PDB file of N, CA and C in Angstrom:
ATOM      1  N   MET A   1      -2.370 -12.626   0.387  1.00 46.00           N
ATOM      2  CA  MET A   1      -1.159 -11.840   0.244  1.00 46.00           C
ATOM      3  C   MET A   1      -0.822 -11.672  -1.231  1.00 46.00           C
ATOM      4  N   SER A   2      -0.173 -10.594  -1.517  1.00 56.00           N
ATOM      5  CA  SER A   2       0.192 -10.317  -2.894  1.00 56.00           C
ATOM      6  C   SER A   2       1.609 -10.805  -3.181  1.00 56.00           C
ATOM      7  N   ASP A   3       1.945 -10.877  -4.441  1.00 78.00           N
ATOM      8  CA  ASP A   3       3.291 -11.271  -4.828  1.00 78.00           C
ATOM      9  C   ASP A   3       4.320 -10.252  -4.374  1.00 78.00           C
ATOM     10  N   ALA A   4       3.990  -8.968  -4.491  1.00 78.00           N
ATOM     11  CA  ALA A   4       4.920  -7.923  -4.084  1.00 78.00           C
ATOM     12  C   ALA A   4       5.257  -8.061  -2.608  1.00 78.00           C
ATOM     13  N   TYR A   5       4.262  -8.373  -1.803  1.00 83.00           N
ATOM     14  CA  TYR A   5       4.507  -8.556  -0.364  1.00 83.00           C
ATOM     15  C   TYR A   5       5.537  -9.657  -0.138  1.00 83.00           C
ATOM     16  N   ASP A   6       5.358 -10.770  -0.815  1.00 86.00           N
ATOM     17  CA  ASP A   6       6.275 -11.898  -0.639  1.00 86.00           C
ATOM     18  C   ASP A   6       7.690 -11.546  -1.078  1.00 86.00           C
ATOM     19  N   TYR A   7       7.818 -10.865  -2.215  1.00 86.00           N
ATOM     20  CA  TYR A   7       9.142 -10.476  -2.696  1.00 86.00           C
ATOM     21  C   TYR A   7       9.815  -9.510  -1.733  1.00 86.00           C
ATOM     22  N   PHE A   8       9.100  -8.493  -1.288  1.00 88.00           N
ATOM     23  CA  PHE A   8       9.685  -7.528  -0.358  1.00 88.00           C
ATOM     24  C   PHE A   8      10.086  -8.197   0.942  1.00 88.00           C
ATOM     25  N   ARG A   9       9.255  -9.088   1.424  1.00 90.00           N
ATOM     26  CA  ARG A   9       9.556  -9.777   2.677  1.00 90.00           C
ATOM     27  C   ARG A   9      10.819 -10.632   2.541  1.00 90.00           C
ATOM     28  N   GLU A  10      10.942 -11.347   1.453  1.00 92.00           N
ATOM     29  CA  GLU A  10      12.139 -12.169   1.236  1.00 92.00           C
ATOM     30  C   GLU A  10      13.394 -11.308   1.135  1.00 92.00           C
ATOM     31  N   HIS A  11      13.289 -10.174   0.446  1.00 91.00           N
ATOM     32  CA  HIS A  11      14.434  -9.273   0.343  1.00 91.00           C
ATOM     33  C   HIS A  11      14.774  -8.667   1.704  1.00 91.00           C
ATOM     34  N   ALA A  12      13.780  -8.360   2.503  1.00 93.00           N
ATOM     35  CA  ALA A  12      14.020  -7.822   3.843  1.00 93.00           C
ATOM     36  C   ALA A  12      14.745  -8.850   4.699  1.00 93.00           C
ATOM     37  N   ILE A  13      14.321 -10.092   4.637  1.00 94.00           N
ATOM     38  CA  ILE A  13      14.967 -11.150   5.417  1.00 94.00           C
ATOM     39  C   ILE A  13      16.409 -11.334   4.969  1.00 94.00           C
ATOM     40  N   ALA A  14      16.635 -11.337   3.655  1.00 94.00           N
ATOM     41  CA  ALA A  14      17.995 -11.492   3.138  1.00 94.00           C
ATOM     42  C   ALA A  14      18.875 -10.318   3.552  1.00 94.00           C
ATOM     43  N   ALA A  15      18.328  -9.104   3.531  1.00 94.00           N
ATOM     44  CA  ALA A  15      19.097  -7.922   3.918  1.00 94.00           C
ATOM     45  C   ALA A  15      19.450  -7.956   5.405  1.00 94.00           C
ATOM     46  N   VAL A  16      18.530  -8.422   6.238  1.00 95.00           N
ATOM     47  CA  VAL A  16      18.813  -8.530   7.672  1.00 95.00           C
ATOM     48  C   VAL A  16      19.915  -9.553   7.921  1.00 95.00           C
ATOM     49  N   ARG A  17      19.834 -10.674   7.237  1.00 95.00           N
ATOM     50  CA  ARG A  17      20.874 -11.709   7.396  1.00 95.00           C
ATOM     51  C   ARG A  17      22.236 -11.187   6.957  1.00 95.00           C
ATOM     52  N   LYS A  18      22.259 -10.436   5.859  1.00 94.00           N
ATOM     53  CA  LYS A  18      23.518  -9.870   5.384  1.00 94.00           C
ATOM     54  C   LYS A  18      24.065  -8.858   6.384  1.00 94.00           C
ATOM     55  N   ALA A  19      23.182  -8.045   6.964  1.00 94.00           N
ATOM     56  CA  ALA A  19      23.607  -7.050   7.950  1.00 94.00           C
ATOM     57  C   ALA A  19      24.174  -7.715   9.199  1.00 94.00           C
ATOM     58  N   ARG A  20      23.565  -8.808   9.622  1.00 94.00           N
ATOM     59  CA  ARG A  20      24.065  -9.511  10.801  1.00 94.00           C
ATOM     60  C   ARG A  20      25.465 -10.064  10.592  1.00 94.00           C
ATOM     61  N   ALA A  21      25.792 -10.408   9.353  1.00 95.00           N
ATOM     62  CA  ALA A  21      27.108 -10.982   9.054  1.00 95.00           C
ATOM     63  C   ALA A  21      28.201  -9.921   8.961  1.00 95.00           C
ATOM     64  N   LEU A  22      27.810  -8.671   8.795  1.00 94.00           N
ATOM     65  CA  LEU A  22      28.796  -7.596   8.649  1.00 94.00           C
ATOM     66  C   LEU A  22      29.347  -7.164  10.004  1.00 94.00           C
ATOM     67  N   PRO A  23      30.611  -6.700  10.027  1.00 94.00           N
ATOM     68  CA  PRO A  23      31.159  -6.157  11.267  1.00 94.00           C
ATOM     69  C   PRO A  23      30.533  -4.793  11.572  1.00 94.00           C
ATOM     70  N   PRO A  24      30.546  -4.370  12.829  1.00 94.00           N
ATOM     71  CA  PRO A  24      29.967  -3.064  13.169  1.00 94.00           C
ATOM     72  C   PRO A  24      30.614  -1.938  12.360  1.00 94.00           C
ATOM     73  N   GLY A  25      29.799  -0.992  11.963  1.00 94.00           N
ATOM     74  CA  GLY A  25      30.304   0.141  11.195  1.00 94.00           C
ATOM     75  C   GLY A  25      29.276   0.649  10.206  1.00 94.00           C
ATOM     76  N   ARG A  26      29.742   1.513   9.326  1.00 95.00           N
ATOM     77  CA  ARG A  26      28.861   2.174   8.355  1.00 95.00           C
ATOM     78  C   ARG A  26      28.181   1.196   7.394  1.00 95.00           C
ATOM     79  N   PRO A  27      28.907   0.211   6.828  1.00 94.00           N
ATOM     80  CA  PRO A  27      28.227  -0.721   5.908  1.00 94.00           C
ATOM     81  C   PRO A  27      27.086  -1.490   6.586  1.00 94.00           C
ATOM     82  N   LYS A  28      27.267  -1.840   7.848  1.00 95.00           N
ATOM     83  CA  LYS A  28      26.215  -2.557   8.572  1.00 95.00           C
ATOM     84  C   LYS A  28      24.997  -1.658   8.763  1.00 95.00           C
ATOM     85  N   GLN A  29      25.224  -0.392   9.084  1.00 95.00           N
ATOM     86  CA  GLN A  29      24.117   0.546   9.258  1.00 95.00           C
ATOM     87  C   GLN A  29      23.350   0.726   7.946  1.00 95.00           C
ATOM     88  N   LYS A  30      24.082   0.832   6.838  1.00 94.00           N
ATOM     89  CA  LYS A  30      23.430   0.983   5.534  1.00 94.00           C
ATOM     90  C   LYS A  30      22.598  -0.245   5.199  1.00 94.00           C
ATOM     91  N   GLN A  31      23.145  -1.414   5.466  1.00 94.00           N
ATOM     92  CA  GLN A  31      22.425  -2.647   5.160  1.00 94.00           C
ATOM     93  C   GLN A  31      21.171  -2.779   6.018  1.00 94.00           C
ATOM     94  N   ARG A  32      21.244  -2.367   7.273  1.00 94.00           N
ATOM     95  CA  ARG A  32      20.067  -2.399   8.141  1.00 94.00           C
ATOM     96  C   ARG A  32      19.010  -1.417   7.643  1.00 94.00           C
ATOM     97  N   THR A  33      19.437  -0.279   7.113  1.00 94.00           N
ATOM     98  CA  THR A  33      18.503   0.691   6.553  1.00 94.00           C
ATOM     99  C   THR A  33      17.800   0.096   5.330  1.00 94.00           C
ATOM    100  N   VAL A  34      18.554  -0.597   4.490  1.00 93.00           N
ATOM    101  CA  VAL A  34      17.963  -1.261   3.321  1.00 93.00           C
ATOM    102  C   VAL A  34      16.928  -2.282   3.785  1.00 93.00           C
ATOM    103  N   ALA A  35      17.246  -3.027   4.825  1.00 94.00           N
ATOM    104  CA  ALA A  35      16.303  -4.018   5.352  1.00 94.00           C
ATOM    105  C   ALA A  35      15.029  -3.347   5.855  1.00 94.00           C
ATOM    106  N   ARG A  36      15.179  -2.211   6.522  1.00 93.00           N
ATOM    107  CA  ARG A  36      13.997  -1.488   7.015  1.00 93.00           C
ATOM    108  C   ARG A  36      13.138  -0.988   5.868  1.00 93.00           C
ATOM    109  N   VAL A  37      13.778  -0.519   4.799  1.00 92.00           N
ATOM    110  CA  VAL A  37      13.029  -0.040   3.629  1.00 92.00           C
ATOM    111  C   VAL A  37      12.231  -1.182   3.027  1.00 92.00           C
ATOM    112  N   TYR A  38      12.867  -2.333   2.842  1.00 92.00           N
ATOM    113  CA  TYR A  38      12.152  -3.494   2.309  1.00 92.00           C
ATOM    114  C   TYR A  38      11.000  -3.896   3.226  1.00 92.00           C
ATOM    115  N   HIS A  39      11.236  -3.841   4.523  1.00 92.00           N
ATOM    116  CA  HIS A  39      10.180  -4.210   5.470  1.00 92.00           C
ATOM    117  C   HIS A  39       8.985  -3.264   5.353  1.00 92.00           C
ATOM    118  N   LEU A  40       9.260  -1.973   5.281  1.00 90.00           N
ATOM    119  CA  LEU A  40       8.181  -0.998   5.130  1.00 90.00           C
ATOM    120  C   LEU A  40       7.447  -1.182   3.802  1.00 90.00           C
ATOM    121  N   LEU A  41       8.198  -1.463   2.742  1.00 87.00           N
ATOM    122  CA  LEU A  41       7.567  -1.704   1.449  1.00 87.00           C
ATOM    123  C   LEU A  41       6.687  -2.952   1.486  1.00 87.00           C
ATOM    124  N   SER A  42       7.107  -3.963   2.222  1.00 88.00           N
ATOM    125  CA  SER A  42       6.284  -5.173   2.317  1.00 88.00           C
ATOM    126  C   SER A  42       4.993  -4.899   3.074  1.00 88.00           C
ATOM    127  N   LYS A  43       5.077  -4.082   4.125  1.00 87.00           N
ATOM    128  CA  LYS A  43       3.860  -3.724   4.857  1.00 87.00           C
ATOM    129  C   LYS A  43       2.896  -2.957   3.959  1.00 87.00           C
ATOM    130  N   GLU A  44       3.449  -2.033   3.189  1.00 82.00           N
ATOM    131  CA  GLU A  44       2.625  -1.221   2.303  1.00 82.00           C
ATOM    132  C   GLU A  44       2.028  -2.073   1.181  1.00 82.00           C
ATOM    133  N   ALA A  45       2.820  -3.005   0.658  1.00 79.00           N
ATOM    134  CA  ALA A  45       2.361  -3.856  -0.441  1.00 79.00           C
ATOM    135  C   ALA A  45       1.249  -4.798   0.008  1.00 79.00           C
ATOM    136  N   ALA A  46       1.211  -5.121   1.283  1.00 78.00           N
ATOM    137  CA  ALA A  46       0.167  -6.001   1.788  1.00 78.00           C
ATOM    138  C   ALA A  46      -1.206  -5.320   1.742  1.00 78.00           C
ATOM    139  N   LEU A  47      -1.200  -3.999   1.733  1.00 76.00           N
ATOM    140  CA  LEU A  47      -2.450  -3.257   1.775  1.00 76.00           C
ATOM    141  C   LEU A  47      -2.882  -2.662   0.439  1.00 76.00           C
ATOM    142  N   ALA A  48      -1.976  -2.622  -0.536  1.00 68.00           N
ATOM    143  CA  ALA A  48      -2.285  -1.950  -1.802  1.00 68.00           C
ATOM    144  C   ALA A  48      -1.940  -2.864  -2.993  1.00 68.00           C
ATOM    145  N   PRO A  49      -2.411  -2.521  -4.164  1.00 62.00           N
ATOM    146  CA  PRO A  49      -2.093  -3.315  -5.358  1.00 62.00           C
ATOM    147  C   PRO A  49      -0.593  -3.343  -5.662  1.00 62.00           C
ATOM    148  N   ASN A  50      -0.173  -4.369  -6.357  1.00 57.00           N
ATOM    149  CA  ASN A  50       1.247  -4.582  -6.661  1.00 57.00           C
ATOM    150  C   ASN A  50       1.862  -3.506  -7.544  1.00 57.00           C
ATOM    151  N   ILE A  51       1.123  -2.992  -8.485  1.00 61.00           N
ATOM    152  CA  ILE A  51       1.686  -2.126  -9.508  1.00 61.00           C
ATOM    153  C   ILE A  51       2.255  -0.820  -8.938  1.00 61.00           C
ATOM    154  N   HIS A  52       1.742  -0.369  -7.821  1.00 58.00           N
ATOM    155  CA  HIS A  52       2.194   0.887  -7.230  1.00 58.00           C
ATOM    156  C   HIS A  52       3.551   0.757  -6.574  1.00 58.00           C
ATOM    157  N   HIS A  53       4.037  -0.437  -6.360  1.00 61.00           N
ATOM    158  CA  HIS A  53       5.272  -0.637  -5.616  1.00 61.00           C
ATOM    159  C   HIS A  53       6.466  -0.986  -6.482  1.00 61.00           C
ATOM    160  N   LEU A  54       6.293  -1.052  -7.779  1.00 70.00           N
ATOM    161  CA  LEU A  54       7.398  -1.428  -8.642  1.00 70.00           C
ATOM    162  C   LEU A  54       8.539  -0.425  -8.589  1.00 70.00           C
ATOM    163  N   ASP A  55       8.227   0.876  -8.580  1.00 75.00           N
ATOM    164  CA  ASP A  55       9.280   1.891  -8.507  1.00 75.00           C
ATOM    165  C   ASP A  55      10.018   1.813  -7.176  1.00 75.00           C
ATOM    166  N   GLY A  56       9.288   1.636  -6.097  1.00 75.00           N
ATOM    167  CA  GLY A  56       9.917   1.501  -4.779  1.00 75.00           C
ATOM    168  C   GLY A  56      10.792   0.265  -4.698  1.00 75.00           C
ATOM    169  N   PHE A  57      10.334  -0.813  -5.290  1.00 74.00           N
ATOM    170  CA  PHE A  57      11.113  -2.057  -5.299  1.00 74.00           C
ATOM    171  C   PHE A  57      12.417  -1.858  -6.065  1.00 74.00           C
ATOM    172  N   ARG A  58      12.344  -1.251  -7.223  1.00 79.00           N
ATOM    173  CA  ARG A  58      13.548  -1.030  -8.032  1.00 79.00           C
ATOM    174  C   ARG A  58      14.528  -0.097  -7.322  1.00 79.00           C
ATOM    175  N   ALA A  59      14.027   0.941  -6.676  1.00 80.00           N
ATOM    176  CA  ALA A  59      14.898   1.875  -5.965  1.00 80.00           C
ATOM    177  C   ALA A  59      15.577   1.191  -4.772  1.00 80.00           C
ATOM    178  N   ALA A  60      14.828   0.413  -4.017  1.00 79.00           N
ATOM    179  CA  ALA A  60      15.412  -0.295  -2.864  1.00 79.00           C
ATOM    180  C   ALA A  60      16.439  -1.321  -3.324  1.00 79.00           C
ATOM    181  N   ARG A  61      16.145  -1.997  -4.420  1.00 79.00           N
ATOM    182  CA  ARG A  61      17.069  -2.990  -4.945  1.00 79.00           C
ATOM    183  C   ARG A  61      18.374  -2.345  -5.411  1.00 79.00           C
ATOM    184  N   GLN A  62      18.261  -1.164  -6.028  1.00 84.00           N
ATOM    185  CA  GLN A  62      19.448  -0.458  -6.492  1.00 84.00           C
ATOM    186  C   GLN A  62      20.289   0.002  -5.309  1.00 84.00           C
ATOM    187  N   ILE A  63      19.660   0.473  -4.250  1.00 80.00           N
ATOM    188  CA  ILE A  63      20.378   0.894  -3.049  1.00 80.00           C
ATOM    189  C   ILE A  63      21.075  -0.296  -2.413  1.00 80.00           C
ATOM    190  N   GLY A  64      20.409  -1.433  -2.435  1.00 76.00           N
ATOM    191  CA  GLY A  64      20.989  -2.638  -1.857  1.00 76.00           C
ATOM    192  C   GLY A  64      22.253  -3.095  -2.558  1.00 76.00           C
ATOM    193  N   ARG A  65      22.358  -2.786  -3.825  1.00 78.00           N
ATOM    194  CA  ARG A  65      23.569  -3.149  -4.580  1.00 78.00           C
ATOM    195  C   ARG A  65      24.633  -2.188  -4.243  1.00 78.00           C
TER     196      ARG A  65
END
């Protein structure tokens, strides 16, 4: 496994946990979307080199904030 995969996976898990703690509504939906993006990025990072995912990681992280 690559480092990018591990980072994306950890961020996906953290985003899911944060979404579960939120009350139903728009913020929860947004947080679940962020978790899905991280999950997809982790799947992609498992198959490709790390350097191609830095832009995706930064964009997902910015959305998460």
